[in-house]
mmCIF file with all atom_site columns, C-alpha atoms in Angstrom:
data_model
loop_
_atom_site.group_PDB
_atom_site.id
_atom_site.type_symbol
_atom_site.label_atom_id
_atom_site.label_alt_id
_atom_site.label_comp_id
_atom_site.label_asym_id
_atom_site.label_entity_id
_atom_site.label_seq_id
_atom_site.pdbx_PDB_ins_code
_atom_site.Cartn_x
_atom_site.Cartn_y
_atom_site.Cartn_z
_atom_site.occupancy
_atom_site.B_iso_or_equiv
_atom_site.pdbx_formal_charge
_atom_site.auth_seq_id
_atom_site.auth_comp_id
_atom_site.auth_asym_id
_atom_site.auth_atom_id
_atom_site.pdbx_PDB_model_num
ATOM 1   C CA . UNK T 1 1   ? 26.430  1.839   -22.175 1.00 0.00 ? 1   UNK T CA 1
ATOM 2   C CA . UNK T 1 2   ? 27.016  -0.006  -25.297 1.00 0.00 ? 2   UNK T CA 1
ATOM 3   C CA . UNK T 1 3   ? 25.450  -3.319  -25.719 1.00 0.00 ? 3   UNK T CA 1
ATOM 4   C CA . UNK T 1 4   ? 24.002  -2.855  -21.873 1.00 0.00 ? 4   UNK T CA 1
ATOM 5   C CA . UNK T 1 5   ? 20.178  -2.956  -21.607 1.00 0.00 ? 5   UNK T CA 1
ATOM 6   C CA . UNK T 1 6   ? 18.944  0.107   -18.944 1.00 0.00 ? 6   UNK T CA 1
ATOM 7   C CA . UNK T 1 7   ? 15.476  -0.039  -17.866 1.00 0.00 ? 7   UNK T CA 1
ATOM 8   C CA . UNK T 1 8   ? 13.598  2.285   -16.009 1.00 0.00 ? 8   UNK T CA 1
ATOM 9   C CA . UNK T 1 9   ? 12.963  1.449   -12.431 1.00 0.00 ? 9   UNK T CA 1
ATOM 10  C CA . UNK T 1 10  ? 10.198  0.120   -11.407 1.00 0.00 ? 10  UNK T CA 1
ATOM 11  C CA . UNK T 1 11  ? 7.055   0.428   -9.073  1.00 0.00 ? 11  UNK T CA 1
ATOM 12  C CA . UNK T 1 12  ? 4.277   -1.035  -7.493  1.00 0.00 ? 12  UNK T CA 1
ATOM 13  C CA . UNK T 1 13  ? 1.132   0.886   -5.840  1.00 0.00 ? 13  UNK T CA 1
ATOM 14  C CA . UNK T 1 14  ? -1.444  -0.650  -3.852  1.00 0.00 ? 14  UNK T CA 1
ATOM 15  C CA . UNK T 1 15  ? -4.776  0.857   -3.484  1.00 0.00 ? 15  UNK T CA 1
ATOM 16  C CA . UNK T 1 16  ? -3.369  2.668   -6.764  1.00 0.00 ? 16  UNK T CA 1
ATOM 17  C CA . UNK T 1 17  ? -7.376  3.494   -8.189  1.00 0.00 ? 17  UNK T CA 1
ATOM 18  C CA . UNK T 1 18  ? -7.503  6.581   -5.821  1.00 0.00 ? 18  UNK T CA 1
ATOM 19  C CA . UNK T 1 19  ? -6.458  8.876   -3.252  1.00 0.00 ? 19  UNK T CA 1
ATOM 20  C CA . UNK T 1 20  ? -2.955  8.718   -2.235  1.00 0.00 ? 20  UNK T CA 1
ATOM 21  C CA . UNK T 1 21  ? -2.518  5.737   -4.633  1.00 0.00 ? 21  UNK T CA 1
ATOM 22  C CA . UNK T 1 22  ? -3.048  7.819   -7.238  1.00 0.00 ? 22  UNK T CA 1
ATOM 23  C CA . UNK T 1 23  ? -1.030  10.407  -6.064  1.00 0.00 ? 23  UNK T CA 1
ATOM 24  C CA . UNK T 1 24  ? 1.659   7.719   -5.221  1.00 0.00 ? 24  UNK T CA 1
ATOM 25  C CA . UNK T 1 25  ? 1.065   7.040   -8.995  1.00 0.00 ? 25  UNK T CA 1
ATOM 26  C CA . UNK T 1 26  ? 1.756   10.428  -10.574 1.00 0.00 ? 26  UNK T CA 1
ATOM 27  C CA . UNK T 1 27  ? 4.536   10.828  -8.621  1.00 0.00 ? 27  UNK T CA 1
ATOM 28  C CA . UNK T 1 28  ? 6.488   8.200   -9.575  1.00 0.00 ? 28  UNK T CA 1
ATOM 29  C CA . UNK T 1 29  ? 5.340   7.976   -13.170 1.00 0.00 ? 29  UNK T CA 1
ATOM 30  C CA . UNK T 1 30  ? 6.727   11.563  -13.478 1.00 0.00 ? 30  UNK T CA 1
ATOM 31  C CA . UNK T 1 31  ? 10.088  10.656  -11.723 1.00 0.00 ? 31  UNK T CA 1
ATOM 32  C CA . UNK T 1 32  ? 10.609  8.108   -14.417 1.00 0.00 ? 32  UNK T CA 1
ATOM 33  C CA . UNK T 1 33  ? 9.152   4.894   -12.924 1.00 0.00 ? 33  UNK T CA 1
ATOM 34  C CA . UNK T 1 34  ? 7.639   2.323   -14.293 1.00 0.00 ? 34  UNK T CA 1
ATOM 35  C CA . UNK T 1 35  ? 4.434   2.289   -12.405 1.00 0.00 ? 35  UNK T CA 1
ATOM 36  C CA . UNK T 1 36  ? 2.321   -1.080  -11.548 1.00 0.00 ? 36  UNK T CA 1
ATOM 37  C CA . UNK T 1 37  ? -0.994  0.084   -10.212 1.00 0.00 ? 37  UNK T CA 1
ATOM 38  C CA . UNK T 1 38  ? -2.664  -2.591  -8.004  1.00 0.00 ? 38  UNK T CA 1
ATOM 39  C CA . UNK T 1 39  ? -6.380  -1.889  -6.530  1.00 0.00 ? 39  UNK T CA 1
ATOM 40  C CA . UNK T 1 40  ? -9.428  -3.954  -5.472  1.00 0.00 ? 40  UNK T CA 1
ATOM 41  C CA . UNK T 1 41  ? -11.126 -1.430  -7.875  1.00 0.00 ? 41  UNK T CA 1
ATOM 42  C CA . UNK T 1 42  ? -10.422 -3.153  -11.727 1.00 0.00 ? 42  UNK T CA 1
ATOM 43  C CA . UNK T 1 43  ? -11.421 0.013   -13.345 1.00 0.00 ? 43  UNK T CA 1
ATOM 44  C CA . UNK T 1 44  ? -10.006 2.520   -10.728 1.00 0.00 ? 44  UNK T CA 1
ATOM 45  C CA . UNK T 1 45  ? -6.525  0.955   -11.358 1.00 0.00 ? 45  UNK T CA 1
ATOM 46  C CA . UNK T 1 46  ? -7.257  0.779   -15.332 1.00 0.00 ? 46  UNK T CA 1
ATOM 47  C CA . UNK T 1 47  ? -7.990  4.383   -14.946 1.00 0.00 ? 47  UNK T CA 1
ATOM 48  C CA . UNK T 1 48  ? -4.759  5.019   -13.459 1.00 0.00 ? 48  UNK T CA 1
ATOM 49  C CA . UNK T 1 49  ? -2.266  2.845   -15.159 1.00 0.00 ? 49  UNK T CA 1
ATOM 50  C CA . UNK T 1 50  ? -3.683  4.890   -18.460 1.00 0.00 ? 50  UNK T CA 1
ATOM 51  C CA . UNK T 1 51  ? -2.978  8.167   -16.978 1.00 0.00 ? 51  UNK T CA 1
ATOM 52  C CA . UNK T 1 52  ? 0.852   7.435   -16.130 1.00 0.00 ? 52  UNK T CA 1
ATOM 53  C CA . UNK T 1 53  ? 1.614   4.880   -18.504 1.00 0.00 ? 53  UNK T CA 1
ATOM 54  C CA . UNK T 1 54  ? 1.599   2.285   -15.993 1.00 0.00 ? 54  UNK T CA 1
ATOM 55  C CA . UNK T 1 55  ? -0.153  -1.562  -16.030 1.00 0.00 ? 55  UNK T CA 1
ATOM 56  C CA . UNK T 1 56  ? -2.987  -2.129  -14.286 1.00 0.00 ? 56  UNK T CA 1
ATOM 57  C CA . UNK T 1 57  ? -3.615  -5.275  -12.059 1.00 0.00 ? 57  UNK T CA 1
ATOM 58  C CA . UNK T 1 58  ? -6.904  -5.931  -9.963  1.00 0.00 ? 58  UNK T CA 1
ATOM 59  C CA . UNK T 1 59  ? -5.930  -7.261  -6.806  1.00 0.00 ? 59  UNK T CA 1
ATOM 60  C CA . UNK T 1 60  ? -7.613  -7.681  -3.383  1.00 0.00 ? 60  UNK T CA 1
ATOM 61  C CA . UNK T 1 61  ? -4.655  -7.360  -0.900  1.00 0.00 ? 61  UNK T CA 1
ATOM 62  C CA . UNK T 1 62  ? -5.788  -8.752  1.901   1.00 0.00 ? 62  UNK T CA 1
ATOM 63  C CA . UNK T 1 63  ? -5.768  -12.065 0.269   1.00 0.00 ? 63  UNK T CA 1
ATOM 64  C CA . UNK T 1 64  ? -2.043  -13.397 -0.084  1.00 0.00 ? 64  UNK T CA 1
ATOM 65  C CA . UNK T 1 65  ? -2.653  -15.013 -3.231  1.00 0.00 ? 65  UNK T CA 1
ATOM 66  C CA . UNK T 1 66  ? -3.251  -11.622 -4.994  1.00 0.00 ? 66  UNK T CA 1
ATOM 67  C CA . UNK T 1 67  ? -0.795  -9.742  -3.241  1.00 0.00 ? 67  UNK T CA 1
ATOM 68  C CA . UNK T 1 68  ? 1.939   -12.274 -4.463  1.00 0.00 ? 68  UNK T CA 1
ATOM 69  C CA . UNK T 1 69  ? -0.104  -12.119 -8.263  1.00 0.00 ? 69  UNK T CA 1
ATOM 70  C CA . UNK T 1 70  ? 0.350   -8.517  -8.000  1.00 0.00 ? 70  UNK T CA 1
ATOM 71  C CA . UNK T 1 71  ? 4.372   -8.432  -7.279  1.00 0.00 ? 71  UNK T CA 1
ATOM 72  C CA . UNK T 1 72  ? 4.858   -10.943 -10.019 1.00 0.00 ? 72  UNK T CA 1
ATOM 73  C CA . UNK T 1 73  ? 3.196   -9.078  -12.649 1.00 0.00 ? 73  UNK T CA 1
ATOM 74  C CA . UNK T 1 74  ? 5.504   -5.934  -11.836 1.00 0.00 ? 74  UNK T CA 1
ATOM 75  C CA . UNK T 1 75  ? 8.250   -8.497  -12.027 1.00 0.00 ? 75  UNK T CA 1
ATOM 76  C CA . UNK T 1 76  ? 7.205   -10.098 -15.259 1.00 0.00 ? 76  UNK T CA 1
ATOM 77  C CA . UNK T 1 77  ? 6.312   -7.451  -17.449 1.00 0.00 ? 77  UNK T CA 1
ATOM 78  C CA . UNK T 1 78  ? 9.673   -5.221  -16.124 1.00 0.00 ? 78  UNK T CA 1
ATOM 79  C CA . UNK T 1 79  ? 12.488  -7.632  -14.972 1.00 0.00 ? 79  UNK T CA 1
ATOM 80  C CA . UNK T 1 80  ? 12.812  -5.942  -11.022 1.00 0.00 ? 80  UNK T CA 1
ATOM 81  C CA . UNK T 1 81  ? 10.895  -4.190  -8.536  1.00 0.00 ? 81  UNK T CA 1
ATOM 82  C CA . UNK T 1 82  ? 12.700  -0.763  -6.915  1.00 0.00 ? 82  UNK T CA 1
ATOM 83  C CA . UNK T 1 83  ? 9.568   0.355   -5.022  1.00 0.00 ? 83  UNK T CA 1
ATOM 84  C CA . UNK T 1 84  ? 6.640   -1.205  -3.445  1.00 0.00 ? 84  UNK T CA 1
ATOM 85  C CA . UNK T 1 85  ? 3.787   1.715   -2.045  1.00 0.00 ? 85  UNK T CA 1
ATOM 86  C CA . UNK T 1 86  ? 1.906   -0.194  0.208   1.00 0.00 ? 86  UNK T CA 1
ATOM 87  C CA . UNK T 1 87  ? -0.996  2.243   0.550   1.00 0.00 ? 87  UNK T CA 1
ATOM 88  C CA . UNK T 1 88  ? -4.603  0.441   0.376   1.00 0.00 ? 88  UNK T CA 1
ATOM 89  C CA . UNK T 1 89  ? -6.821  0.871   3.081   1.00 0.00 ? 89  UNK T CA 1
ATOM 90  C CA . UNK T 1 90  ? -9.905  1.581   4.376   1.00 0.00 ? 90  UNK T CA 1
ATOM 91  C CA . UNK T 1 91  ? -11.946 2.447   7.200   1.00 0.00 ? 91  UNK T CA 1
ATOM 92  C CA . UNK T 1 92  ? -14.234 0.425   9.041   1.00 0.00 ? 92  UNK T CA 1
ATOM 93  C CA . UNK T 1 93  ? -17.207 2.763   9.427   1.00 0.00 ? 93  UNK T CA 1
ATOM 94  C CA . UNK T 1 94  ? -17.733 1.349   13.053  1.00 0.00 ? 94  UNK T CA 1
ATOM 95  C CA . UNK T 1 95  ? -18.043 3.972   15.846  1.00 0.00 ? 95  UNK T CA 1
ATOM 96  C CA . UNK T 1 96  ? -16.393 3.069   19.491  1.00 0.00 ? 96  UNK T CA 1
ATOM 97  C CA . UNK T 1 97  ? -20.162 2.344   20.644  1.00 0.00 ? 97  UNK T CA 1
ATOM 98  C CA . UNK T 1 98  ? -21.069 0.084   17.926  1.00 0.00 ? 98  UNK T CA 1
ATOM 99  C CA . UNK T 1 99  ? -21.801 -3.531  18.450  1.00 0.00 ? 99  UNK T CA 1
ATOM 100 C CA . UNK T 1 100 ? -18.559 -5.820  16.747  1.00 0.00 ? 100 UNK T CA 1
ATOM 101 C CA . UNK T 1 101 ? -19.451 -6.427  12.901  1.00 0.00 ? 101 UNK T CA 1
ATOM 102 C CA . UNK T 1 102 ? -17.306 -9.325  12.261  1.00 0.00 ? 102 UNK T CA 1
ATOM 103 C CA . UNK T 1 103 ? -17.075 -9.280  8.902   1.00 0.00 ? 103 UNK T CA 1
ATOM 104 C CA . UNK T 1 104 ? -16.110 -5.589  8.830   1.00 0.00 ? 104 UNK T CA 1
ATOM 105 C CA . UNK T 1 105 ? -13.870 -6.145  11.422  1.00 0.00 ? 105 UNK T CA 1
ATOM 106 C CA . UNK T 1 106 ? -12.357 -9.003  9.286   1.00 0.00 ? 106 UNK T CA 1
ATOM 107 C CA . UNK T 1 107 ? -12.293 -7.112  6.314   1.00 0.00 ? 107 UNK T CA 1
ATOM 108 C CA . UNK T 1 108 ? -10.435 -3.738  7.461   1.00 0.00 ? 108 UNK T CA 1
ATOM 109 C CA . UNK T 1 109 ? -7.905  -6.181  9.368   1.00 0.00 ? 109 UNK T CA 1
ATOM 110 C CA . UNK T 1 110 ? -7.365  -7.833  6.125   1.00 0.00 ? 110 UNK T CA 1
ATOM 111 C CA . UNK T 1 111 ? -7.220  -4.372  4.077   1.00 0.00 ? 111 UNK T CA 1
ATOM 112 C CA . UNK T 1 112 ? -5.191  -2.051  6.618   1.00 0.00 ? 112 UNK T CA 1
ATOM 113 C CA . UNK T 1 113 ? -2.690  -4.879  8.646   1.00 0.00 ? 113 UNK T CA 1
ATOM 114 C CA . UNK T 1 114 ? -2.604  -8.086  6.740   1.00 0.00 ? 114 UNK T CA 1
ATOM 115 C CA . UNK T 1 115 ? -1.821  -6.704  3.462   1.00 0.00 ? 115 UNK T CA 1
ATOM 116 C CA . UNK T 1 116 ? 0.812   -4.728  4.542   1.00 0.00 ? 116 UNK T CA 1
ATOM 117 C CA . UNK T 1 117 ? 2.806   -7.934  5.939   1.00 0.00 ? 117 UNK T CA 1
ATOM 118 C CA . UNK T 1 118 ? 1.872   -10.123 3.053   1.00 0.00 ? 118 UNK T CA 1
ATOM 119 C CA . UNK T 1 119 ? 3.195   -7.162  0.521   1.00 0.00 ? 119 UNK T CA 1
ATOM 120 C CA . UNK T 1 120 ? 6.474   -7.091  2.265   1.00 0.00 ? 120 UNK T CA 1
ATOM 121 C CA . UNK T 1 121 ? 6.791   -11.188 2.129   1.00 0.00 ? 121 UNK T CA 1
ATOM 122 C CA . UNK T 1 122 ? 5.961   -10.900 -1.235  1.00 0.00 ? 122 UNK T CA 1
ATOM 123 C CA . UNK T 1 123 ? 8.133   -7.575  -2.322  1.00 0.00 ? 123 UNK T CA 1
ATOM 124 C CA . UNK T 1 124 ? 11.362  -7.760  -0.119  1.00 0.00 ? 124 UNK T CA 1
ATOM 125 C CA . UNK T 1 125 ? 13.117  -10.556 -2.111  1.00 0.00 ? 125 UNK T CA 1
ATOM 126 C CA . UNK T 1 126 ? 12.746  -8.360  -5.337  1.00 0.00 ? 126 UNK T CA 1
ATOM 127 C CA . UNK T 1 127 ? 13.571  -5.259  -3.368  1.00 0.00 ? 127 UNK T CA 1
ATOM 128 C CA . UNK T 1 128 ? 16.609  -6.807  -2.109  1.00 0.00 ? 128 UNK T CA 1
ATOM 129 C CA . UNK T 1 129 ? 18.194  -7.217  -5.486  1.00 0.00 ? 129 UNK T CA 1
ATOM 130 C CA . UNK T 1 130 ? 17.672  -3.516  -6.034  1.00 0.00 ? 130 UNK T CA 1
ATOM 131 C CA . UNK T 1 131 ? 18.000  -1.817  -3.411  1.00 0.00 ? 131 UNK T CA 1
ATOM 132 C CA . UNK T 1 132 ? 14.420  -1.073  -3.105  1.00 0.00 ? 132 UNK T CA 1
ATOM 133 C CA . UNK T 1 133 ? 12.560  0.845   -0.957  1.00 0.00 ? 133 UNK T CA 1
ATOM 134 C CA . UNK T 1 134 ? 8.602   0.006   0.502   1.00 0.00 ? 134 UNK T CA 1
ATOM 135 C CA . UNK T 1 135 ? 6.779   2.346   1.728   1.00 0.00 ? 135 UNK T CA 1
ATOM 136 C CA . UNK T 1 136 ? 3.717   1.732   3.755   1.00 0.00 ? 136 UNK T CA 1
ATOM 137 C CA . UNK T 1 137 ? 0.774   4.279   4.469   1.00 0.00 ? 137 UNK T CA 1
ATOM 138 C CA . UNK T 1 138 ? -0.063  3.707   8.022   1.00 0.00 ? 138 UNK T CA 1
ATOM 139 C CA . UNK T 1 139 ? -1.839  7.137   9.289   1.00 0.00 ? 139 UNK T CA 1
ATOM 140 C CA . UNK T 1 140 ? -1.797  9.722   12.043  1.00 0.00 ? 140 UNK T CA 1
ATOM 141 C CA . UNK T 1 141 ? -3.938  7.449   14.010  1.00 0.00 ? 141 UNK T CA 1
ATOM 142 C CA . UNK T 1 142 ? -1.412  4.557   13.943  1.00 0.00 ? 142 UNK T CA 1
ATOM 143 C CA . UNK T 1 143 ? -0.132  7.078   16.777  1.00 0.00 ? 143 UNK T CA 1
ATOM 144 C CA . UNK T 1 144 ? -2.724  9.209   18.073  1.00 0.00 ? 144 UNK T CA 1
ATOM 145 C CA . UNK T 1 145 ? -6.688  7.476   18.810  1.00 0.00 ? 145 UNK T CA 1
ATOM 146 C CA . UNK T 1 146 ? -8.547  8.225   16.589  1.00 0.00 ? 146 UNK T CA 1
ATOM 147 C CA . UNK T 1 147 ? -11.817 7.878   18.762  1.00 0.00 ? 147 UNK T CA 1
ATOM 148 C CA . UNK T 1 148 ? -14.008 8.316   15.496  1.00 0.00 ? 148 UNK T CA 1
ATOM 149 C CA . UNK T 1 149 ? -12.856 4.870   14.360  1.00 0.00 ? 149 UNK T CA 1
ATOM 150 C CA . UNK T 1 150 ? -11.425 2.653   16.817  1.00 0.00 ? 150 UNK T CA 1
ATOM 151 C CA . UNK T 1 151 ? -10.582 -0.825  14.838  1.00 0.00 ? 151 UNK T CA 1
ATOM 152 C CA . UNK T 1 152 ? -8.775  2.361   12.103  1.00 0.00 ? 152 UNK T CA 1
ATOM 153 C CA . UNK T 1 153 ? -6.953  3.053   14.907  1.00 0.00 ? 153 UNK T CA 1
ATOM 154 C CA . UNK T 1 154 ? -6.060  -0.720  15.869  1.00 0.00 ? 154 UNK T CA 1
ATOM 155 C CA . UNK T 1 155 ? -5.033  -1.364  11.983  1.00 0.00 ? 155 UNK T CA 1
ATOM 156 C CA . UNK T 1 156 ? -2.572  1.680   11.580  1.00 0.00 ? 156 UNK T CA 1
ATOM 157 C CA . UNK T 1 157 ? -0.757  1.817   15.640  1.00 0.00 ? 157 UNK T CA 1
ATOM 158 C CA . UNK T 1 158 ? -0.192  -2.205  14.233  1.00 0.00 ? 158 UNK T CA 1
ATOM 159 C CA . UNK T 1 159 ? 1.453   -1.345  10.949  1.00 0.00 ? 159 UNK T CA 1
ATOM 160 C CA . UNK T 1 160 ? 2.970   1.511   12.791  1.00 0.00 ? 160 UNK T CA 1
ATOM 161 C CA . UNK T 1 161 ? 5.052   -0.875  15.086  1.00 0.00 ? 161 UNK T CA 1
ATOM 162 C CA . UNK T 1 162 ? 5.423   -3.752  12.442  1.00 0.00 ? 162 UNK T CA 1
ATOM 163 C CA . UNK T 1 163 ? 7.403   -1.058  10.300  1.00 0.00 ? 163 UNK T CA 1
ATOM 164 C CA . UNK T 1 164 ? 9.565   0.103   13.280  1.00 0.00 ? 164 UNK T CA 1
ATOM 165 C CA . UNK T 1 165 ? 10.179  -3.889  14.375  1.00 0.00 ? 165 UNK T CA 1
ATOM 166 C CA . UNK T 1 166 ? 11.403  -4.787  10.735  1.00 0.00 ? 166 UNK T CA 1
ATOM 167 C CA . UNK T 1 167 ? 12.544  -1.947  9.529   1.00 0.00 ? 167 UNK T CA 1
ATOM 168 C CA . UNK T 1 168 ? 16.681  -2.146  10.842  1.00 0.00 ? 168 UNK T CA 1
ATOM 169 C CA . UNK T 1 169 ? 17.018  -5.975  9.705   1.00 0.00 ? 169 UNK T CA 1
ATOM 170 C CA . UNK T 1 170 ? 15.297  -5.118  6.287   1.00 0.00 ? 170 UNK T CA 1
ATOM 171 C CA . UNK T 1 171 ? 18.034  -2.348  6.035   1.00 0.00 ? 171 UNK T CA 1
ATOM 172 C CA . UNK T 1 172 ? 20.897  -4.179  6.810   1.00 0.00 ? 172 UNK T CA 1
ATOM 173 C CA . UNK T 1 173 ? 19.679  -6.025  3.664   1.00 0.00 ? 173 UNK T CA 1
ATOM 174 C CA . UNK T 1 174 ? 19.498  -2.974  1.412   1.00 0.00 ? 174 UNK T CA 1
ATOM 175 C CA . UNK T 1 175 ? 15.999  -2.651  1.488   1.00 0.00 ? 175 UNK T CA 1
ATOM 176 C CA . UNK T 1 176 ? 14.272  0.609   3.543   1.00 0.00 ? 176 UNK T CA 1
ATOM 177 C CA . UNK T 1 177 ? 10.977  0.385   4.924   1.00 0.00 ? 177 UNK T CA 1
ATOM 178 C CA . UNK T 1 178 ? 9.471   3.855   5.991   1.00 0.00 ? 178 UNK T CA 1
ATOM 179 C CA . UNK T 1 179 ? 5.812   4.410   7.485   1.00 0.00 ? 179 UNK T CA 1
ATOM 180 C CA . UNK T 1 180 ? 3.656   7.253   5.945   1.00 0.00 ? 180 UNK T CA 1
ATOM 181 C CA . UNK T 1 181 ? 1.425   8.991   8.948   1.00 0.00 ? 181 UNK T CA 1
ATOM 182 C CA . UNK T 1 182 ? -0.333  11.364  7.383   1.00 0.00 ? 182 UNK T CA 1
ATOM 183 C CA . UNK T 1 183 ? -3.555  13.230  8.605   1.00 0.00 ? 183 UNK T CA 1
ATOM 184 C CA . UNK T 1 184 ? -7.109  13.730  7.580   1.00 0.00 ? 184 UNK T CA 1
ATOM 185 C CA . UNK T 1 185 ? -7.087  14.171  3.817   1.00 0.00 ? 185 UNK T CA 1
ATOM 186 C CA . UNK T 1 186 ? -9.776  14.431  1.260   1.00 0.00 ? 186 UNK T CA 1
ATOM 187 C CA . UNK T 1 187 ? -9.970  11.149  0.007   1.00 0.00 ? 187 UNK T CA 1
ATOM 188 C CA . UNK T 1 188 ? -12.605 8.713   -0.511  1.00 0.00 ? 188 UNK T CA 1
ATOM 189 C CA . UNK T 1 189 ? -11.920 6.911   2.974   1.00 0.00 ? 189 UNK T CA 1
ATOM 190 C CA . UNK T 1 190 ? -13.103 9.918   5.153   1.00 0.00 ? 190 UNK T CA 1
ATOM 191 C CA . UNK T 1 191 ? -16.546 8.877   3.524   1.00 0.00 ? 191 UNK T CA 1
ATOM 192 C CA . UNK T 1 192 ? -19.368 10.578  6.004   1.00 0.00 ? 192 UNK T CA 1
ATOM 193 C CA . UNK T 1 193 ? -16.703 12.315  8.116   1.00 0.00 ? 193 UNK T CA 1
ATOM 194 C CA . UNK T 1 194 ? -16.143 14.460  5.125   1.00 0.00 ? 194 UNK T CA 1
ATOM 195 C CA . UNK T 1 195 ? -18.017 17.095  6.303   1.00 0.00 ? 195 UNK T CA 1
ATOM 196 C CA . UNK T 1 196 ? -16.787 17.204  9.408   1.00 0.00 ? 196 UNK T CA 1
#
């Protein structure tokens, strides 16, 4: 390896501040990664990035703009992206019986669907030079109702199926896409359901 530069490989967590982010976070920081952690929450990701060594990066992903930000700062400050963890989300605290709150509606849309396609826009050139991997938390009620929380329910069966619909051309490019469906977990986004 004389004269050849090896760097550690690299990653990039949304929704990094907490939860399965952080989790995501550990993980890979112990498994030798460079870890990028990405969260609407400045001083959640701060808080994170310390722990593992990592760089923190406030970004709201349901805007494009800061996905894209976020992707180029794990590419500037470590040469390549390996892994993108698509993982923030959030529920939308509107029951099946609830009047239509746009701008909640908007905003867990934005959070939950839209963020996942503008991270893999943004990530899969990078991740095709490496042979990278994303992978996306979607949820156990992206295929099972989740009566609880309907427009949850819209978000994650929607990221469930984008996965599955890009998922073999994306490989025959070197880069894997897998969906995460994981159940009820205690994590911030159960919020009043906690109890129950």
């Amino acid at each position: 390896l004389r004269g050849r530069v090896v760097t550690a490989p690299v990653a990039l967590v949304t929704g990094g501040g907490g939860g399965f982010g952080r989790a995501f976070s550990r993980r890979l920081a112990a498994r030798g990664y460079a870890v990028v952690v990405a969260d609407v929450d400045a001083d959640g990701a701060a808080e994170v990035a310390a722990e593992v060594g990592g760089t923190p990066v406030r970004a709201d992903v349901s805007r494009p703009e800061d996905t894209v930000a976020a992707v180029r700062a794990a590419v500037d400050a470590h040469g390549r992206l390996d892994v993108v963890a698509l993982n923030a989300g959030i529920g939308s605290g509107l029951g099946p019986t609830d009047p239509l709150d746009l701008a909640a509606y908007r905003r867990i849309v934005g959070v939950n669907q839209d963020a996942v396609v503008y991270g893999l826009d943004a990530a899969v050139p990078h991740l095709r030079g490496t042979g990278g991997r994303a992978v996306v938390t979607a949820s156990l009620a992206g295929l099972v109702p989740m009566p609880a929380d309907p427009l949850y329910t819209l978000t994650k069966t929607a990221v469930v199926g984008y996965v599955r619909a890009v998922a073999p051309a994306l490989a025959g490019q070197g880069v894997t896409v897998t969906a995460l469906c994981p159940g009820f977990a205690d994590t911030a986004i159960l919020g009043s359901m906690r109890d129950e």
